[in-house]
Coordinates of C-alpha atoms and ligand atoms in Angstrom, one line a residue:
X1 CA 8.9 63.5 28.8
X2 CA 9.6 59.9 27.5
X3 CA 9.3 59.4 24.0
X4 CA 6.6 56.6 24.3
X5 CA 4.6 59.3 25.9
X6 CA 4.8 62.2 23.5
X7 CA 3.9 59.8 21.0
X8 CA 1.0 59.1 23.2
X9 CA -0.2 62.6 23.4
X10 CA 0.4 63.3 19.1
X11 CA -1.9 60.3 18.7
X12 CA -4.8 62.1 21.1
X13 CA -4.5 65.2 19.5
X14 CA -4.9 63.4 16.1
X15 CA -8.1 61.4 16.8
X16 CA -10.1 64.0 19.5
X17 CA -12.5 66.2 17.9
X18 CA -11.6 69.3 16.7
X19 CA -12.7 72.6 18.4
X20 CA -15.5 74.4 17.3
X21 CA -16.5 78.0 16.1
X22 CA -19.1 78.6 19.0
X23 CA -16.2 77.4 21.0
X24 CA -14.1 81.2 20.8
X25 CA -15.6 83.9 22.9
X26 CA -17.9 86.0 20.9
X27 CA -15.7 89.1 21.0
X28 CA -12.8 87.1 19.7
X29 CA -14.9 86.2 16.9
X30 CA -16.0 89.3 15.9
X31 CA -12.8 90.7 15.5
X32 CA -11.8 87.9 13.3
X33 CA -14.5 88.8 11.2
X34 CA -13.6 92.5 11.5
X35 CA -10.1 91.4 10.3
X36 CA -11.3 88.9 7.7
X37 CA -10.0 86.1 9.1
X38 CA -11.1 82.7 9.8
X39 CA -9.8 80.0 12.3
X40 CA -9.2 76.8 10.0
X41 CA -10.2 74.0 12.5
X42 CA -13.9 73.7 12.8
X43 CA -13.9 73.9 9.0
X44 CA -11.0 71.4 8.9
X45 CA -12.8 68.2 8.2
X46 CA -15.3 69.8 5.8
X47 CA -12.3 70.6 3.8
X48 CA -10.2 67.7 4.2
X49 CA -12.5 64.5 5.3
X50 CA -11.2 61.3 6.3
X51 CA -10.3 59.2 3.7
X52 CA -12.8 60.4 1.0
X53 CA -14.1 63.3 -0.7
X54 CA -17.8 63.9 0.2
X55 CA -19.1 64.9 -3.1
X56 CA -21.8 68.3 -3.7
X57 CA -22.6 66.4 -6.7
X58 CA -25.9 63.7 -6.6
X59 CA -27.0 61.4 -9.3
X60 CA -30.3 62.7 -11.8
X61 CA -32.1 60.8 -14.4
X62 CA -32.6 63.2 -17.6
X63 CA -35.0 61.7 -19.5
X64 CA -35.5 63.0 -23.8
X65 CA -38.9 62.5 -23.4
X66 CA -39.5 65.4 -20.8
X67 CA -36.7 67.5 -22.1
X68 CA -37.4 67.6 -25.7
X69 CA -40.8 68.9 -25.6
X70 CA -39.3 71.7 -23.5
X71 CA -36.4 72.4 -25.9
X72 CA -39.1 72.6 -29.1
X73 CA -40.9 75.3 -27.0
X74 CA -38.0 77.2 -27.1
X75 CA -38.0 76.9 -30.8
X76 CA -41.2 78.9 -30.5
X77 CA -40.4 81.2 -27.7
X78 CA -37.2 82.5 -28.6
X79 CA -35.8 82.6 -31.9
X80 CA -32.0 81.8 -32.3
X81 CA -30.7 85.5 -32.9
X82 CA -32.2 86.6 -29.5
X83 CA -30.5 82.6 -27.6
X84 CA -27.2 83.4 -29.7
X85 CA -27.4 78.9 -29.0
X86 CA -30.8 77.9 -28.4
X87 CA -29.8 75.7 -25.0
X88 CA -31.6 73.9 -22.0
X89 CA -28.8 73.6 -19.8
X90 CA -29.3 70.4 -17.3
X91 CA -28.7 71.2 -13.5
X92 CA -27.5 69.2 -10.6
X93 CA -30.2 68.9 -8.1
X94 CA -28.0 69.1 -4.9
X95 CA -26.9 72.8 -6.3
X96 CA -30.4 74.1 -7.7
X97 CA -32.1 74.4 -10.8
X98 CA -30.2 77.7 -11.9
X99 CA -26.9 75.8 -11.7
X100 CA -25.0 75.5 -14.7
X101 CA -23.0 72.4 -14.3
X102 CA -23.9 68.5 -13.8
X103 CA -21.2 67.9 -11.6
X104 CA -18.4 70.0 -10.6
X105 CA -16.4 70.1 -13.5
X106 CA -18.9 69.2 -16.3
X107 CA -21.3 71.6 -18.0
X108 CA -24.2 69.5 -20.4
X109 CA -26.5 71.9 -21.8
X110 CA -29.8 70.1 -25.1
X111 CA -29.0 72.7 -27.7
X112 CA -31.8 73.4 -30.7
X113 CA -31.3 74.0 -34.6
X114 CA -34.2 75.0 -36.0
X115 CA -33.9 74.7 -40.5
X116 CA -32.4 77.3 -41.9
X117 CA -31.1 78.8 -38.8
X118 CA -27.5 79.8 -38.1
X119 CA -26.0 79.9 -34.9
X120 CA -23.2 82.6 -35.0
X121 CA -19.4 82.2 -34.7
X122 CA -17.9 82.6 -31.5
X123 CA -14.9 81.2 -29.5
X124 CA -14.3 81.0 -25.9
X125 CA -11.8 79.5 -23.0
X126 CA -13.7 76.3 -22.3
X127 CA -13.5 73.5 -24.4
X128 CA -16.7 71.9 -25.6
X129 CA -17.5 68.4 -27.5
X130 CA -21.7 67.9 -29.1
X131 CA -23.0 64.2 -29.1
X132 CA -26.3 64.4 -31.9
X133 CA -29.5 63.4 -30.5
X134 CA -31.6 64.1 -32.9
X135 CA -32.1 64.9 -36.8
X136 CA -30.0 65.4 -40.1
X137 CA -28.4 68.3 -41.7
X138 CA -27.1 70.5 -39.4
X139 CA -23.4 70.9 -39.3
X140 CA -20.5 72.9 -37.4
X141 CA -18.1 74.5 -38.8
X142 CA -14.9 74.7 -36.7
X143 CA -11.7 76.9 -37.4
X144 CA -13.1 76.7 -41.2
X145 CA -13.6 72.7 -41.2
X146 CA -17.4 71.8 -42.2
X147 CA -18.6 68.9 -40.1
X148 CA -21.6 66.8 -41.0
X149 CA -23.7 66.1 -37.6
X150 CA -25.1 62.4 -37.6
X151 CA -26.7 61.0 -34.8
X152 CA -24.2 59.6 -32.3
X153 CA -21.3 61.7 -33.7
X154 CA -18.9 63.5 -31.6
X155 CA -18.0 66.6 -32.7
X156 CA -15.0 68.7 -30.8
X157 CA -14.5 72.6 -30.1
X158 CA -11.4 72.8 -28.2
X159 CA -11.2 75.9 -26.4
X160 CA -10.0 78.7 -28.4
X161 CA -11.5 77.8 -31.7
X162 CA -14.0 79.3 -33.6
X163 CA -17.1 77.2 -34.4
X164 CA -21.0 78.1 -35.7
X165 CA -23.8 76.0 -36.3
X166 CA -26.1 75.7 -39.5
X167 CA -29.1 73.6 -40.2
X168 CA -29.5 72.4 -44.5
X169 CA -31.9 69.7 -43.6
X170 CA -35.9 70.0 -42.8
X171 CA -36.7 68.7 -39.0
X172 CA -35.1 70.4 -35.8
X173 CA -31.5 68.8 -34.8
X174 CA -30.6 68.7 -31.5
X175 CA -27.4 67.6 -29.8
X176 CA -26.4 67.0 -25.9
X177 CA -23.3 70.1 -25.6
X178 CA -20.6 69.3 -22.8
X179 CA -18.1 71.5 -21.5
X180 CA -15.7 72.5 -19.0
X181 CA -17.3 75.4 -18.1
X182 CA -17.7 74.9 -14.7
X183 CA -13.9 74.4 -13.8
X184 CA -13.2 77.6 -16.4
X185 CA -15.6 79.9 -14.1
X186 CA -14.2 78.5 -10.8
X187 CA -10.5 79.4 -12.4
X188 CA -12.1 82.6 -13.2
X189 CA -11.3 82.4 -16.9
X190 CA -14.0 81.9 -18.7
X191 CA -14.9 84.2 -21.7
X192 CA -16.3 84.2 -24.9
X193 CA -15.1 86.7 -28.5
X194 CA -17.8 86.8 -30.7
X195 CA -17.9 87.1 -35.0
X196 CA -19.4 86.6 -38.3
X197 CA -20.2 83.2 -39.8
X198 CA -17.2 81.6 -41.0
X199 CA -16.2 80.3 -44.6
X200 CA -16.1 77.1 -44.5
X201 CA -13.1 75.2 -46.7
X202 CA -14.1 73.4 -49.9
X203 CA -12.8 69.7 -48.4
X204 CA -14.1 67.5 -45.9
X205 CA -13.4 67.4 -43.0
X206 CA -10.4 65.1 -41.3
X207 CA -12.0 62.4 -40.0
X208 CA -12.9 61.3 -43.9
X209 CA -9.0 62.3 -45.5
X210 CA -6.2 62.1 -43.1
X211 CA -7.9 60.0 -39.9
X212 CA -10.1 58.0 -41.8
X213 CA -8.7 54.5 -40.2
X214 CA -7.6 54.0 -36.8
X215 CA -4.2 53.5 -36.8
X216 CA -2.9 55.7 -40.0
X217 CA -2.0 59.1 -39.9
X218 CA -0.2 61.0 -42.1
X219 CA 3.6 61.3 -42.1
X220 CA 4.7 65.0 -41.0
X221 CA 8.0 66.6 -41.9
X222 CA 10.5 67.7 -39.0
X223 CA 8.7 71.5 -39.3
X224 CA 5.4 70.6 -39.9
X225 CA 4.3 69.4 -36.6
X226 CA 0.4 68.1 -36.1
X227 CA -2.2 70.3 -35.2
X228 CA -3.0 70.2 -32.0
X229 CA -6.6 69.0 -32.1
X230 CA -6.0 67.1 -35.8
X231 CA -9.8 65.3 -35.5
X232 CA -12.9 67.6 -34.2
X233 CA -15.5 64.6 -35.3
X234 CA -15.7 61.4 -34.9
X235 CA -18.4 59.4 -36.6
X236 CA -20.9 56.9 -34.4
X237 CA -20.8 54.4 -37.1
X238 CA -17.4 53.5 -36.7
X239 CA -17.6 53.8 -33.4
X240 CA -20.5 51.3 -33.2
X241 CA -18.6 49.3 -35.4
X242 CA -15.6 49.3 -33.3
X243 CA -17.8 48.3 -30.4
X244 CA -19.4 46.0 -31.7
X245 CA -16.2 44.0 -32.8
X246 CA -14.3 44.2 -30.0
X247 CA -17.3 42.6 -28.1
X248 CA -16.8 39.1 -30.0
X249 CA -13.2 39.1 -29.0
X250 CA -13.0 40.4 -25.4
X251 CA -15.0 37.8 -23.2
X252 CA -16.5 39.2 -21.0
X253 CA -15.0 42.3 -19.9
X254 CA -16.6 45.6 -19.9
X255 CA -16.8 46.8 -23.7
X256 CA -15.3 50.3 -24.2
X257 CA -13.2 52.4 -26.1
X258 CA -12.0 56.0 -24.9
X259 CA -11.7 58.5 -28.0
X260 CA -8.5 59.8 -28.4
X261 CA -6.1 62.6 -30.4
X262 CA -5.3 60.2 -33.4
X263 CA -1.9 61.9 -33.3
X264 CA -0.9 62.0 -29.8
X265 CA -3.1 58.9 -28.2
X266 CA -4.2 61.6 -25.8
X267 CA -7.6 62.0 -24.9
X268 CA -9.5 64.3 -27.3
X269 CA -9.8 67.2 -25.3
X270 CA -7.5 68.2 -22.1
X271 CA -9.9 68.3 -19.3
X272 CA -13.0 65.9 -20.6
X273 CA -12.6 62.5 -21.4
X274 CA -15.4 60.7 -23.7
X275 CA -15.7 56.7 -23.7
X276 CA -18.0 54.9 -25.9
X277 CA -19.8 51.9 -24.0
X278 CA -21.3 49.0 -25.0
X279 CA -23.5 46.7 -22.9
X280 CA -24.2 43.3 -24.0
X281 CA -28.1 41.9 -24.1
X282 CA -28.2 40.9 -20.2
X283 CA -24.8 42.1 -19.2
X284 CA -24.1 43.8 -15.7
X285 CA -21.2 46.2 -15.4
X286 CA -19.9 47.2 -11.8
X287 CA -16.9 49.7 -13.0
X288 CA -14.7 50.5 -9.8
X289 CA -15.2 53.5 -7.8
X290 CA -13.8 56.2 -9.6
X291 CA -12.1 59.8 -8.4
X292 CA -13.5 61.1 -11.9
X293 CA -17.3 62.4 -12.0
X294 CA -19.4 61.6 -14.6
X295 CA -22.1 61.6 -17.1
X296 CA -24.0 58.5 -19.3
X297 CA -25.4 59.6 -22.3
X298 CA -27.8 56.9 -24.2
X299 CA -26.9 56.1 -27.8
X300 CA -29.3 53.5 -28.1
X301 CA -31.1 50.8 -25.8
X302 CA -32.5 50.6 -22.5
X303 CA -31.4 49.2 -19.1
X304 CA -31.1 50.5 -15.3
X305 CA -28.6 52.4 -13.2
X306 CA -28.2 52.3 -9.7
X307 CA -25.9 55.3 -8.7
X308 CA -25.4 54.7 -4.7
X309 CA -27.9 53.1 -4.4
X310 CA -30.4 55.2 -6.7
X311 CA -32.3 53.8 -9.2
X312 CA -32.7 55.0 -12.7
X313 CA -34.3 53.5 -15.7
X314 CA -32.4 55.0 -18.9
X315 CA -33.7 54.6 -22.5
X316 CA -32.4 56.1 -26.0
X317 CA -31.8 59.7 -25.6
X318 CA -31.5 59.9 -21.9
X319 CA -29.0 61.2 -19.6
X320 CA -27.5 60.7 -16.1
X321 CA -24.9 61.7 -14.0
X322 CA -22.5 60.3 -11.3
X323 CA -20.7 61.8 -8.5
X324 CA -17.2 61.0 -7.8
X325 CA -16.8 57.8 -6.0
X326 CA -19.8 57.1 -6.7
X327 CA -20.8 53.3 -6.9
X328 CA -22.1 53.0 -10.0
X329 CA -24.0 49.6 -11.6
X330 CA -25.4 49.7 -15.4
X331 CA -27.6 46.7 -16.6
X332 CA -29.1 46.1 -19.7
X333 CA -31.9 43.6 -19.8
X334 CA -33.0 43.6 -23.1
X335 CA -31.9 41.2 -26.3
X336 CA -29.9 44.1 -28.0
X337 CA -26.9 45.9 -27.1
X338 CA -27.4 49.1 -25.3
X339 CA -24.7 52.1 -26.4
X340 CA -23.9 55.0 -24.1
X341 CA -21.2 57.2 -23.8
X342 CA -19.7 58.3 -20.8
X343 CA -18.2 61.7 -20.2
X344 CA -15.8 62.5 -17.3
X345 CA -13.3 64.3 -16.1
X346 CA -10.4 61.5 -15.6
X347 CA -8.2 63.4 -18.6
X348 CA -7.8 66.7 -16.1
X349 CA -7.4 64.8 -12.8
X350 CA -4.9 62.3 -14.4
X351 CA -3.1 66.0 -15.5
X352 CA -3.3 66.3 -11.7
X353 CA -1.9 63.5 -10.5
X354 CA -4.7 62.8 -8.5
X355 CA -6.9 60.2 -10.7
X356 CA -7.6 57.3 -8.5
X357 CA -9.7 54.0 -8.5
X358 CA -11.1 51.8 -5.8
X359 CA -12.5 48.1 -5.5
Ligands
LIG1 FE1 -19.6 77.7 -28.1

C-alpha cells in the first residue's frame, strides 16, 4: 500500500464514529461483565471530548437572604455539641442537593456560632480557608494561634492543623467555610482526628507581628526555616485598602489581587487559590475562559453575573459558582465599588501542569 493511502485510511479511522456498546453481541457483553471488563471505545469521547472538557459542574446563585434564615434554624434545632460545626453545606445542582461540593474540587459549606459556644478541636487531610459573613467575636484558634474573625477576613486551616472555634461576642457569627474536600474524598484520603479545645498562646497572631506589611518578613537564620503556612489570616481591611489603591493606579484593568504565602509568594493554600476583586461603579469584567472552577463570594455591593449565558443578580452576602471554562461576565451597575472574592482551584491545576486560559 502507498504511503498517501495509508495515510488516507489513519485519517478515516480518526474522524468516523466510534463503535458502540449495543454494537457487541449480547453474549460477548455479558462475559465482559462476568470478567469485569469494559471495552473503552463507546465511552471514549465521554472521557476524552474533543477539544474541551464538558464540565458536571453548572452555575447557582446562593443568595444570604434565603440561606441565613435556614442556618439560624439550625441554631435552634441542633445545638453545636450534637453538629460538632454547625454547617449548611451548598450543593451543585447538576449533582443533587445531597452533594457536598460546588464544583468538582471545591467544598463551601455557611457555618454558625452561636455566643458562648465552642466548636471542638479537630484536624483533618483537607485544607480549609473561612471568609466572615456575619458578626463580631468569634475567633479560631489554629495550631495554638488566636485569630480575631472580622467580617471579610480570611482565615486559613491548612490541612493537618488543629483549629476550634469560639464565640466572646453577643449575636450569631457566621462565615462562608471552603475546602478541598471533594478532591481529598475522590483521592480517598480524607479523614478527620478529633481533641480537646486548644490553649491558645498569649500573642497575637502573625498577620499583626511578623506579616503586618506586605513586603517585610522577618529575616530567618540558615536552621530556622519559615513555617510552612507562616500567615492563617488575612484582614479585609487591608485588603480593601489594597484594592482600593491599586484601582487609582491601574487604568482600567480588572482590579485583583491573589493572597499569597508572605514567605514563599505561593498561593496560600496548595490546592485553593483565593483572589480578592474589586469592581469599579459601572465597570464590566469579561475574565478569559479559565481551566480552573470557581466560586464568587460578595464582600460588599451588588451587580449581575452571566455564567454561560445564565443570569444572576448577586448582592452583599451572596454566592455563586462557575464551571470550568465557563464564560463568565460580572457587572456592577451601581455608584460604589462592588468586592468579591473569588475561590478556585488554579493553585492545584497549575501543580498539574494543566492550568490553561482561553480568549
Ligand atoms: Fe475543620
Amino acid at each position: 500500500m502507498d504511503p498517501t493511502a495509508k495515510i488516507d485510511l489513519r485519517i478515516r479511522a480518526m474522524t468516523t464514529s466510534l463503535g458502540r456498546l449495543e454494537d457487541l453481541p449480547q453474549d460477548y457483553r455479558a462475559a465482559l461483565g462476568e470478567a469485569m471488563v469494559g471495552p473503552l471505545w463507546p465511552q471514549m469521547r465521554n472521557a476524552l471530548p474533543h477539544h474541551a472538557p464538558v464540565p458536571v459542574t453548572t452555575t447557582r446563585l446562593w443568595t444570604y437572604a434565603q440561606i441565613r434564615p435556614l442556618l439560624l434554624e439550625a441554631g435552634k434545632l441542633t445545638p453545636v455539641e450534637k453538629a460538632e460545626r454547625r454547617v449548611l453545606f451548598l450543593a451543585d445542582p447538576a449533582r443533587g442537593p445531597s452533594s457536598m461540593q460546588v464544583t468538582s474540587t471545591l467544598y463551601l459549606g455557611m457555618q454558625l456560632l452561636l455566643p458562648g459556644e465552642k466548636a471542638p478541636a479537630h484536624k483533618h487531610t483537607p485544607s480549609a480557608a473561612r471568609i466572615i459573613v456575619e458578626g463580631q467575636g468569634a475567633y479560631t484558634i489554629v495550631d495554638g494561634e488566636k485569630l480575631p474573625m472580622q467580617e471579610g477576613d480570611i482565615i486559613l486551616t491548612p490541612g493537618g492543623c488543629w483549629h476550634d472555634h469560639g464565640h466572646e461576642g453577643q449575636e450569631p457569627v457566621i462565615w462562608l467555610d471552603a475546602l478541598d474536600l471533594p478532591l481529598f474524598i475522590t483521592l480517598d484520603g480524607s479523614y478527620a482526628v478529633e481533641a480537646e479545645l486548644q490553649a491558645p498562646r498569649n500573642r497575637p497572631d502573625s498577620s499583626q507581628v511578623e506579616y503586618r506589611a506586605a513586603g517585610l518578613v522577618p529575616p530567618r537564620r540558615r536552621d530556622q526555616p519559615a513555617p510552612k503556612f507562616p500567615q492563617m489570616r488575612y484582614p479585609w481591611e487591608r485588603t480593601e485598602g489594597a484594592l482600593r489603591h491599586l484601582a487609582l493606579h491601574n487604568g482600567q484593568e480588572a482590579v485583583e489581587l491573589d493572597f499569597v504565602n508572605p514567605e514563599t509568594g505561593e498561593s496560600c493554600l496548595p490546592v485553593m487559590g483565593f483572589t480578592a476583586m474589586m469592581l469599579r461603579p459601572g465597570q464590566t469584567l469579561r475574565p478569559p475562559l479559565r481551566s480552573s472552577s470557581a466560586a464568587f463570594h460578595v464582600v460588599r455591593g451588588s451587580g449581575t453575573a452571566s455564567i454561560n449565558g445564565q443570569s444572576h443578580h448577586w448582592t452583599t452576602k451572596d454566592t455563586f459558582s462557575a464551571p470550568t471554562f465557563a464564560r463568565i461576565e460580572l457587572h456592577n451597575p451601581g455608584t460604589e465599588p462592588a468586592f468579591l472574592i473569588r475561590i478556585h482551584d488554579t493553585p492545584l491545576q497549575e501543580k498539574l501542569g494543566y492550568y490553561e486560559e482561553r480568549a
